[in-house]
mmCIF file of C-alpha atoms in Angstrom:
data_model
loop_
_atom_site.group_PDB
_atom_site.id
_atom_site.type_symbol
_atom_site.label_atom_id
_atom_site.label_comp_id
_atom_site.label_asym_id
_atom_site.label_seq_id
_atom_site.Cartn_x
_atom_site.Cartn_y
_atom_site.Cartn_z
ATOM 1 C CA UNK A 1 13.320 4.613 -38.308
ATOM 2 C CA UNK A 2 14.214 6.421 -35.312
ATOM 3 C CA UNK A 3 13.723 2.907 -33.266
ATOM 4 C CA UNK A 4 15.109 0.165 -32.334
ATOM 5 C CA UNK A 5 14.387 -3.316 -30.228
ATOM 6 C CA UNK A 6 17.338 -3.715 -28.399
ATOM 7 C CA UNK A 7 18.460 -6.126 -25.230
ATOM 8 C CA UNK A 8 20.046 -4.299 -22.684
ATOM 9 C CA UNK A 9 21.655 -5.959 -19.388
ATOM 10 C CA UNK A 10 19.349 -4.810 -16.216
ATOM 11 C CA UNK A 11 21.284 -2.689 -13.843
ATOM 12 C CA UNK A 12 22.172 -3.456 -10.134
ATOM 13 C CA UNK A 13 19.659 -2.701 -7.754
ATOM 14 C CA UNK A 14 20.977 0.081 -5.521
ATOM 15 C CA UNK A 15 19.455 0.714 -1.727
ATOM 16 C CA UNK A 16 16.367 3.045 -2.773
ATOM 17 C CA UNK A 17 15.690 1.361 -6.206
ATOM 18 C CA UNK A 18 12.682 -0.419 -7.503
ATOM 19 C CA UNK A 19 13.648 -3.303 -9.975
ATOM 20 C CA UNK A 20 10.191 -3.347 -12.287
ATOM 21 C CA UNK A 21 8.376 -5.908 -14.678
ATOM 22 C CA UNK A 22 6.256 -3.167 -17.002
ATOM 23 C CA UNK A 23 3.564 -5.306 -17.870
ATOM 24 C CA UNK A 24 1.330 -2.454 -20.547
ATOM 25 C CA UNK A 25 2.793 0.799 -21.458
ATOM 26 C CA UNK A 26 0.439 3.321 -24.504
ATOM 27 C CA UNK A 27 1.751 5.321 -27.153
ATOM 28 C CA UNK A 28 0.459 8.638 -26.594
ATOM 29 C CA UNK A 29 0.462 11.671 -29.269
ATOM 30 C CA UNK A 30 2.920 12.915 -26.647
ATOM 31 C CA UNK A 31 5.533 10.245 -26.641
ATOM 32 C CA UNK A 32 5.514 11.103 -30.702
ATOM 33 C CA UNK A 33 6.267 14.364 -30.242
ATOM 34 C CA UNK A 34 9.200 14.185 -27.784
ATOM 35 C CA UNK A 35 11.011 11.756 -30.459
ATOM 36 C CA UNK A 36 10.192 13.876 -33.336
ATOM 37 C CA UNK A 37 12.132 16.814 -31.104
ATOM 38 C CA UNK A 38 8.870 18.620 -31.261
ATOM 39 C CA UNK A 39 7.889 18.683 -27.512
ATOM 40 C CA UNK A 40 8.981 20.630 -24.748
ATOM 41 C CA UNK A 41 10.975 18.410 -22.769
ATOM 42 C CA UNK A 42 13.654 16.459 -24.969
ATOM 43 C CA UNK A 43 15.346 13.048 -23.275
ATOM 44 C CA UNK A 44 19.145 12.832 -23.765
ATOM 45 C CA UNK A 45 19.690 10.149 -26.556
ATOM 46 C CA UNK A 46 20.088 7.298 -26.778
ATOM 47 C CA UNK A 47 16.540 6.747 -24.734
ATOM 48 C CA UNK A 48 13.776 4.317 -24.109
ATOM 49 C CA UNK A 49 10.470 6.133 -25.279
ATOM 50 C CA UNK A 50 7.380 5.681 -23.263
ATOM 51 C CA UNK A 51 6.180 8.962 -20.390
ATOM 52 C CA UNK A 52 3.428 6.030 -19.684
ATOM 53 C CA UNK A 53 2.673 2.858 -18.104
ATOM 54 C CA UNK A 54 2.219 0.341 -15.398
ATOM 55 C CA UNK A 55 4.698 -2.036 -13.853
ATOM 56 C CA UNK A 56 4.679 -4.939 -11.257
ATOM 57 C CA UNK A 57 7.491 -4.316 -8.378
ATOM 58 C CA UNK A 58 9.842 -7.786 -8.839
ATOM 59 C CA UNK A 59 12.661 -6.383 -5.925
ATOM 60 C CA UNK A 60 13.242 -3.432 -3.772
ATOM 61 C CA UNK A 61 16.278 -1.680 -2.516
ATOM 62 C CA UNK A 62 17.064 -2.138 1.164
ATOM 63 C CA UNK A 63 15.939 1.459 2.115
ATOM 64 C CA UNK A 64 12.264 1.290 0.301
ATOM 65 C CA UNK A 65 9.934 0.920 2.369
ATOM 66 C CA UNK A 66 6.934 2.197 0.362
ATOM 67 C CA UNK A 67 6.821 -0.151 -1.988
ATOM 68 C CA UNK A 68 7.031 -4.264 -2.062
ATOM 69 C CA UNK A 69 6.909 -7.126 -4.551
ATOM 70 C CA UNK A 70 4.178 -7.522 -5.922
ATOM 71 C CA UNK A 71 2.807 -3.987 -6.000
ATOM 72 C CA UNK A 72 1.611 -2.307 -8.895
ATOM 73 C CA UNK A 73 3.769 0.641 -9.898
ATOM 74 C CA UNK A 74 3.208 3.612 -12.407
ATOM 75 C CA UNK A 75 5.439 6.587 -13.054
ATOM 76 C CA UNK A 76 5.634 9.895 -11.174
ATOM 77 C CA UNK A 77 6.832 11.613 -13.739
ATOM 78 C CA UNK A 78 7.394 12.115 -17.524
ATOM 79 C CA UNK A 79 10.285 11.040 -19.096
ATOM 80 C CA UNK A 80 9.975 7.414 -17.207
ATOM 81 C CA UNK A 81 10.970 5.358 -20.503
ATOM 82 C CA UNK A 82 8.260 2.739 -20.188
ATOM 83 C CA UNK A 83 8.119 0.942 -23.503
ATOM 84 C CA UNK A 84 10.617 -1.725 -22.075
ATOM 85 C CA UNK A 85 10.417 -5.367 -20.227
ATOM 86 C CA UNK A 86 11.940 -4.379 -16.894
ATOM 87 C CA UNK A 87 13.411 -1.560 -15.514
ATOM 88 C CA UNK A 88 15.052 -0.449 -12.257
ATOM 89 C CA UNK A 89 14.127 3.077 -10.870
ATOM 90 C CA UNK A 90 14.586 5.278 -8.481
ATOM 91 C CA UNK A 91 11.811 4.839 -5.772
ATOM 92 C CA UNK A 92 10.840 8.673 -6.106
ATOM 93 C CA UNK A 93 9.830 8.198 -9.974
ATOM 94 C CA UNK A 94 7.202 5.535 -8.869
ATOM 95 C CA UNK A 95 3.410 5.824 -7.322
ATOM 96 C CA UNK A 96 1.966 2.760 -6.092
ATOM 97 C CA UNK A 97 -1.906 2.019 -7.509
ATOM 98 C CA UNK A 98 -4.315 -0.716 -6.505
ATOM 99 C CA UNK A 99 -3.620 -4.042 -8.264
ATOM 100 C CA UNK A 100 -7.316 -4.772 -8.427
ATOM 101 C CA UNK A 101 -7.796 -2.204 -10.652
ATOM 102 C CA UNK A 102 -8.477 -3.830 -15.186
ATOM 103 C CA UNK A 103 -4.610 -3.438 -16.289
ATOM 104 C CA UNK A 104 -5.273 -1.258 -18.945
ATOM 105 C CA UNK A 105 -6.765 1.363 -16.709
ATOM 106 C CA UNK A 106 -3.551 1.653 -14.844
ATOM 107 C CA UNK A 107 -1.756 1.854 -18.149
ATOM 108 C CA UNK A 108 -3.516 4.968 -19.022
ATOM 109 C CA UNK A 109 -3.899 6.711 -15.873
ATOM 110 C CA UNK A 110 -1.295 8.738 -15.272
ATOM 111 C CA UNK A 111 -1.688 11.346 -18.405
ATOM 112 C CA UNK A 112 -4.968 11.389 -19.686
ATOM 113 C CA UNK A 113 -7.412 11.339 -16.825
ATOM 114 C CA UNK A 114 -4.917 13.226 -14.343
ATOM 115 C CA UNK A 115 -4.799 16.503 -17.231
ATOM 116 C CA UNK A 116 -8.835 15.398 -16.909
ATOM 117 C CA UNK A 117 -9.636 15.725 -13.555
ATOM 118 C CA UNK A 118 -7.288 18.720 -13.255
ATOM 119 C CA UNK A 119 -8.632 20.736 -15.918
ATOM 120 C CA UNK A 120 -12.430 20.342 -14.423
ATOM 121 C CA UNK A 121 -11.474 21.199 -10.564
ATOM 122 C CA UNK A 122 -8.573 23.668 -10.647
ATOM 123 C CA UNK A 123 -10.023 26.321 -13.366
ATOM 124 C CA UNK A 124 -13.627 26.935 -12.317
ATOM 125 C CA UNK A 125 -15.697 25.510 -9.402
ATOM 126 C CA UNK A 126 -18.317 23.322 -11.173
ATOM 127 C CA UNK A 127 -21.187 22.304 -9.659
ATOM 128 C CA UNK A 128 -23.875 19.557 -10.400
ATOM 129 C CA UNK A 129 -25.956 20.207 -13.216
ATOM 130 C CA UNK A 130 -23.119 23.349 -14.715
ATOM 131 C CA UNK A 131 -21.763 22.153 -18.061
ATOM 132 C CA UNK A 132 -18.005 22.297 -20.054
ATOM 133 C CA UNK A 133 -17.944 22.449 -23.806
ATOM 134 C CA UNK A 134 -14.507 20.484 -25.492
ATOM 135 C CA UNK A 135 -12.806 19.501 -28.796
ATOM 136 C CA UNK A 136 -11.417 16.765 -29.506
ATOM 137 C CA UNK A 137 -14.133 14.752 -27.479
ATOM 138 C CA UNK A 138 -13.015 11.709 -28.738
ATOM 139 C CA UNK A 139 -9.489 11.686 -27.296
ATOM 140 C CA UNK A 140 -8.008 10.049 -24.449
ATOM 141 C CA UNK A 141 -8.707 12.954 -22.163
ATOM 142 C CA UNK A 142 -11.774 13.915 -23.739
ATOM 143 C CA UNK A 143 -12.980 10.737 -23.159
ATOM 144 C CA UNK A 144 -12.128 10.938 -19.685
ATOM 145 C CA UNK A 145 -13.658 14.305 -19.133
ATOM 146 C CA UNK A 146 -16.511 12.658 -19.874
ATOM 147 C CA UNK A 147 -16.861 10.134 -17.497
ATOM 148 C CA UNK A 148 -15.033 11.982 -14.698
ATOM 149 C CA UNK A 149 -17.827 15.289 -15.219
ATOM 150 C CA UNK A 150 -20.760 12.440 -15.298
ATOM 151 C CA UNK A 151 -19.396 10.678 -12.170
ATOM 152 C CA UNK A 152 -19.808 14.653 -10.711
ATOM 153 C CA UNK A 153 -23.103 15.654 -12.491
ATOM 154 C CA UNK A 154 -21.486 17.904 -14.926
ATOM 155 C CA UNK A 155 -22.892 18.170 -18.596
ATOM 156 C CA UNK A 156 -20.530 17.928 -21.488
ATOM 157 C CA UNK A 157 -20.667 19.076 -24.891
ATOM 158 C CA UNK A 158 -18.864 17.606 -27.275
ATOM 159 C CA UNK A 159 -17.239 18.327 -30.462
ATOM 160 C CA UNK A 160 -15.793 15.868 -32.475
ATOM 161 C CA UNK A 161 -14.623 16.468 -36.093
ATOM 162 C CA UNK A 162 -17.054 15.158 -39.165
ATOM 163 C CA UNK A 163 -15.958 11.782 -40.239
ATOM 164 C CA UNK A 164 -17.429 8.564 -42.053
ATOM 165 C CA UNK A 165 -17.981 6.668 -39.105
ATOM 166 C CA UNK A 166 -19.843 9.716 -37.341
ATOM 167 C CA UNK A 167 -22.651 7.779 -36.119
ATOM 168 C CA UNK A 168 -20.673 4.831 -34.333
ATOM 169 C CA UNK A 169 -18.632 7.793 -32.451
ATOM 170 C CA UNK A 170 -21.490 9.747 -31.626
ATOM 171 C CA UNK A 171 -22.475 6.439 -30.181
ATOM 172 C CA UNK A 172 -19.035 5.333 -28.147
ATOM 173 C CA UNK A 173 -19.246 8.728 -26.625
ATOM 174 C CA UNK A 174 -22.768 8.874 -25.572
ATOM 175 C CA UNK A 175 -22.493 5.400 -23.875
ATOM 176 C CA UNK A 176 -19.733 6.952 -21.931
ATOM 177 C CA UNK A 177 -22.133 9.637 -20.543
ATOM 178 C CA UNK A 178 -21.927 12.515 -23.011
ATOM 179 C CA UNK A 179 -24.646 14.518 -22.781
ATOM 180 C CA UNK A 180 -24.492 16.167 -26.565
ATOM 181 C CA UNK A 181 -22.057 15.711 -29.307
ATOM 182 C CA UNK A 182 -21.577 18.257 -31.757
ATOM 183 C CA UNK A 183 -19.155 18.594 -35.432
ATOM 184 C CA UNK A 184 -17.393 21.430 -36.032
ATOM 185 C CA UNK A 185 -19.570 22.516 -38.623
ATOM 186 C CA UNK A 186 -22.442 22.426 -35.859
ATOM 187 C CA UNK A 187 -21.031 25.044 -33.796
ATOM 188 C CA UNK A 188 -21.798 27.755 -35.821
ATOM 189 C CA UNK A 189 -25.191 26.319 -36.920
ATOM 190 C CA UNK A 190 -29.079 27.267 -34.726
ATOM 191 C CA UNK A 191 -29.475 23.590 -33.576
ATOM 192 C CA UNK A 192 -26.758 24.864 -30.894
ATOM 193 C CA UNK A 193 -30.234 26.927 -29.351
ATOM 194 C CA UNK A 194 -31.994 23.401 -28.970
ATOM 195 C CA UNK A 195 -28.895 22.099 -26.935
ATOM 196 C CA UNK A 196 -28.946 25.272 -24.499
ATOM 197 C CA UNK A 197 -32.768 24.914 -23.930
ATOM 198 C CA UNK A 198 -31.744 21.753 -21.763
ATOM 199 C CA UNK A 199 -28.449 22.265 -20.871
ATOM 200 C CA UNK A 200 -26.567 25.744 -19.040
ATOM 201 C CA UNK A 201 -23.676 27.709 -21.244
ATOM 202 C CA UNK A 202 -20.458 26.127 -20.263
ATOM 203 C CA UNK A 203 -18.366 28.331 -17.985
ATOM 204 C CA UNK A 204 -15.544 26.356 -18.460
ATOM 205 C CA UNK A 205 -14.257 25.460 -22.587
ATOM 206 C CA UNK A 206 -11.287 22.766 -22.550
ATOM 207 C CA UNK A 207 -9.546 23.291 -25.709
ATOM 208 C CA UNK A 208 -6.736 21.038 -27.663
ATOM 209 C CA UNK A 209 -6.719 21.708 -31.049
ATOM 210 C CA UNK A 210 -6.533 25.573 -31.258
ATOM 211 C CA UNK A 211 -7.470 27.318 -34.682
ATOM 212 C CA UNK A 212 -11.204 27.711 -35.484
ATOM 213 C CA UNK A 213 -12.121 24.984 -34.073
ATOM 214 C CA UNK A 214 -11.329 27.305 -30.475
ATOM 215 C CA UNK A 215 -13.100 30.895 -31.789
ATOM 216 C CA UNK A 216 -16.348 28.302 -32.316
ATOM 217 C CA UNK A 217 -16.274 27.318 -29.012
ATOM 218 C CA UNK A 218 -15.884 30.121 -27.360
ATOM 219 C CA UNK A 219 -18.856 31.797 -28.788
ATOM 220 C CA UNK A 220 -21.339 29.518 -26.483
ATOM 221 C CA UNK A 221 -18.744 30.262 -23.584
ATOM 222 C CA UNK A 222 -20.724 32.094 -20.451
ATOM 223 C CA UNK A 223 -19.365 35.507 -19.532
ATOM 224 C CA UNK A 224 -16.367 35.341 -17.219
ATOM 225 C CA UNK A 225 -16.251 31.938 -18.340
ATOM 226 C CA UNK A 226 -12.796 30.303 -18.751
ATOM 227 C CA UNK A 227 -11.081 28.281 -21.949
ATOM 228 C CA UNK A 228 -8.016 25.918 -21.110
ATOM 229 C CA UNK A 229 -6.174 25.270 -23.500
ATOM 230 C CA UNK A 230 -3.837 22.084 -23.694
ATOM 231 C CA UNK A 231 -2.974 21.426 -27.213
ATOM 232 C CA UNK A 232 -2.980 22.553 -30.512
ATOM 233 C CA UNK A 233 -3.406 19.689 -32.640
ATOM 234 C CA UNK A 234 -4.400 22.309 -35.558
ATOM 235 C CA UNK A 235 -1.063 23.473 -35.366
ATOM 236 C CA UNK A 236 -2.926 26.885 -36.058
ATOM 237 C CA UNK A 237 -2.862 29.983 -32.761
ATOM 238 C CA UNK A 238 -5.860 30.450 -30.757
ATOM 239 C CA UNK A 239 -8.138 33.774 -32.314
ATOM 240 C CA UNK A 240 -10.274 35.271 -29.751
ATOM 241 C CA UNK A 241 -12.668 38.342 -31.377
ATOM 242 C CA UNK A 242 -11.691 41.553 -28.762
ATOM 243 C CA UNK A 243 -15.724 41.477 -27.798
ATOM 244 C CA UNK A 244 -15.381 37.807 -26.310
ATOM 245 C CA UNK A 245 -12.541 39.879 -23.917
ATOM 246 C CA UNK A 246 -14.133 43.238 -23.645
ATOM 247 C CA UNK A 247 -17.998 42.281 -23.395
ATOM 248 C CA UNK A 248 -18.091 38.867 -21.964
ATOM 249 C CA UNK A 249 -14.079 39.718 -20.253
ATOM 250 C CA UNK A 250 -13.570 35.317 -21.280
ATOM 251 C CA UNK A 251 -10.202 33.987 -19.478
ATOM 252 C CA UNK A 252 -7.823 32.339 -21.311
ATOM 253 C CA UNK A 253 -5.212 29.774 -19.670
ATOM 254 C CA UNK A 254 -3.634 26.931 -20.144
ATOM 255 C CA UNK A 255 -2.202 23.797 -18.871
ATOM 256 C CA UNK A 256 0.380 21.071 -19.160
ATOM 257 C CA UNK A 257 0.513 17.985 -17.232
ATOM 258 C CA UNK A 258 3.905 17.792 -16.639
ATOM 259 C CA UNK A 259 4.187 21.473 -14.707
ATOM 260 C CA UNK A 260 1.842 20.569 -12.391
ATOM 261 C CA UNK A 261 3.885 17.438 -11.721
ATOM 262 C CA UNK A 262 6.870 20.037 -11.549
ATOM 263 C CA UNK A 263 4.910 21.948 -8.721
ATOM 264 C CA UNK A 264 3.720 19.883 -6.772
ATOM 265 C CA UNK A 265 6.571 17.417 -6.483
ATOM 266 C CA UNK A 266 7.039 18.194 -2.448
ATOM 267 C CA UNK A 267 3.153 18.366 -2.334
ATOM 268 C CA UNK A 268 2.416 14.402 -1.400
ATOM 269 C CA UNK A 269 -1.285 14.943 -0.310
ATOM 270 C CA UNK A 270 -1.700 16.857 -3.836
ATOM 271 C CA UNK A 271 -0.950 14.037 -5.810
ATOM 272 C CA UNK A 272 -2.364 10.823 -3.631
ATOM 273 C CA UNK A 273 -5.558 12.839 -3.193
ATOM 274 C CA UNK A 274 -6.199 12.729 -6.939
ATOM 275 C CA UNK A 275 -4.447 9.209 -7.801
ATOM 276 C CA UNK A 276 -7.553 8.161 -4.952
ATOM 277 C CA UNK A 277 -10.079 9.764 -6.667
ATOM 278 C CA UNK A 278 -9.438 8.353 -10.171
ATOM 279 C CA UNK A 279 -8.880 4.944 -8.958
ATOM 280 C CA UNK A 280 -11.838 4.801 -6.994
ATOM 281 C CA UNK A 281 -14.010 6.337 -9.842
ATOM 282 C CA UNK A 282 -12.003 2.875 -11.831
ATOM 283 C CA UNK A 283 -13.198 0.552 -9.228
ATOM 284 C CA UNK A 284 -16.905 1.956 -9.537
ATOM 285 C CA UNK A 285 -16.527 1.634 -13.002
ATOM 286 C CA UNK A 286 -17.336 5.439 -13.934
ATOM 287 C CA UNK A 287 -13.863 5.294 -15.393
ATOM 288 C CA UNK A 288 -12.803 3.342 -18.053
ATOM 289 C CA UNK A 289 -9.472 2.858 -20.232
ATOM 290 C CA UNK A 290 -9.935 4.672 -23.531
ATOM 291 C CA UNK A 291 -10.685 2.392 -26.639
ATOM 292 C CA UNK A 292 -7.350 0.467 -27.520
ATOM 293 C CA UNK A 293 -6.144 -2.142 -29.503
ATOM 294 C CA UNK A 294 -3.263 -4.009 -27.185
ATOM 295 C CA UNK A 295 -0.043 -5.026 -29.918
ATOM 296 C CA UNK A 296 3.202 -7.112 -28.069
ATOM 297 C CA UNK A 297 6.289 -5.151 -28.048
ATOM 298 C CA UNK A 298 7.749 -6.858 -31.153
ATOM 299 C CA UNK A 299 5.225 -5.244 -33.300
ATOM 300 C CA UNK A 300 5.886 -1.901 -31.905
ATOM 301 C CA UNK A 301 6.814 -0.744 -35.775
ATOM 302 C CA UNK A 302 2.896 -1.347 -36.303
ATOM 303 C CA UNK A 303 1.586 0.066 -33.302
ATOM 304 C CA UNK A 304 4.099 3.742 -33.961
ATOM 305 C CA UNK A 305 2.402 3.933 -37.684
ATOM 306 C CA UNK A 306 -1.239 3.375 -36.990
ATOM 307 C CA UNK A 307 -0.974 5.776 -33.710
ATOM 308 C CA UNK A 308 0.075 8.321 -36.442
ATOM 309 C CA UNK A 309 -2.966 8.257 -38.872
ATOM 310 C CA UNK A 310 -5.095 10.668 -38.812
ATOM 311 C CA UNK A 311 -9.166 10.452 -37.279
ATOM 312 C CA UNK A 312 -8.076 7.682 -34.389
ATOM 313 C CA UNK A 313 -9.791 7.062 -31.857
ATOM 314 C CA UNK A 314 -8.217 3.927 -30.798
ATOM 315 C CA UNK A 315 -5.206 3.855 -28.797
ATOM 316 C CA UNK A 316 -2.419 1.486 -29.256
ATOM 317 C CA UNK A 317 -0.722 -0.423 -26.520
ATOM 318 C CA UNK A 318 1.985 -2.108 -25.920
ATOM 319 C CA UNK A 319 2.033 -5.305 -23.739
ATOM 320 C CA UNK A 320 5.230 -6.212 -22.047
#
């Protein structure tokens, strides 16, 4: 029990500060990893958990010009500590988002959809009709990849683990716009040839699992294709057959959203452009929040426990 609900005084508002009333904040795997101490960034303790969420501006300091009371804001960076009802933050730690998008979309905007958009854009130049293969396709990033790809006319081949409720999961992903949903076991089977009759072999693979899953996905990548690793849920290394390097010259890359934000901290345009693209997709109904359960803050323990269970395809979102 590393967690306690605590009442704190809201600090005074400095000239460049913004007083925010938090509305909703999800529990993401990276948040749990940070708490367990297994993540690449650790907040100095005592710390408030949560890296993502949406809040409403209540009040701004005298030097704040870009935000006003009533605006909606999301974190500009990791480590804000969003699991709280109110906070006073420096203006540069916040990004404004439209307040006419669904609150759960705004609360889950800054991590998964951003990661999905960057990976679909920054590694291979994909055109309508091209395809992408990804594992952990029911994850938050996976669901965003399916929808963003769909909106750009890119086909997705989605790999999930076999499970008792597989037909319902397949149906849900198809409803989001998945072209194909296969299990890890099917990656080895001749049925894959059927898929490639109607869908070109992918030039891009997105890997969040590692281990055997990765090796099986690589088998289907086009020559000179790229595999981007952004997670390692199996906690096993990425294994690549030598032949994939020599005879197919596949590229292996890594992606970490936090690093992208660091690299683009001075580049307001690329940050605004990304947010704009995603908010337009949401406004057009082409990008929705991941399947989620809304939990009042006082039930945070139950929410944390639920988010650590295996085969979770439902995101716990704290209502603040």
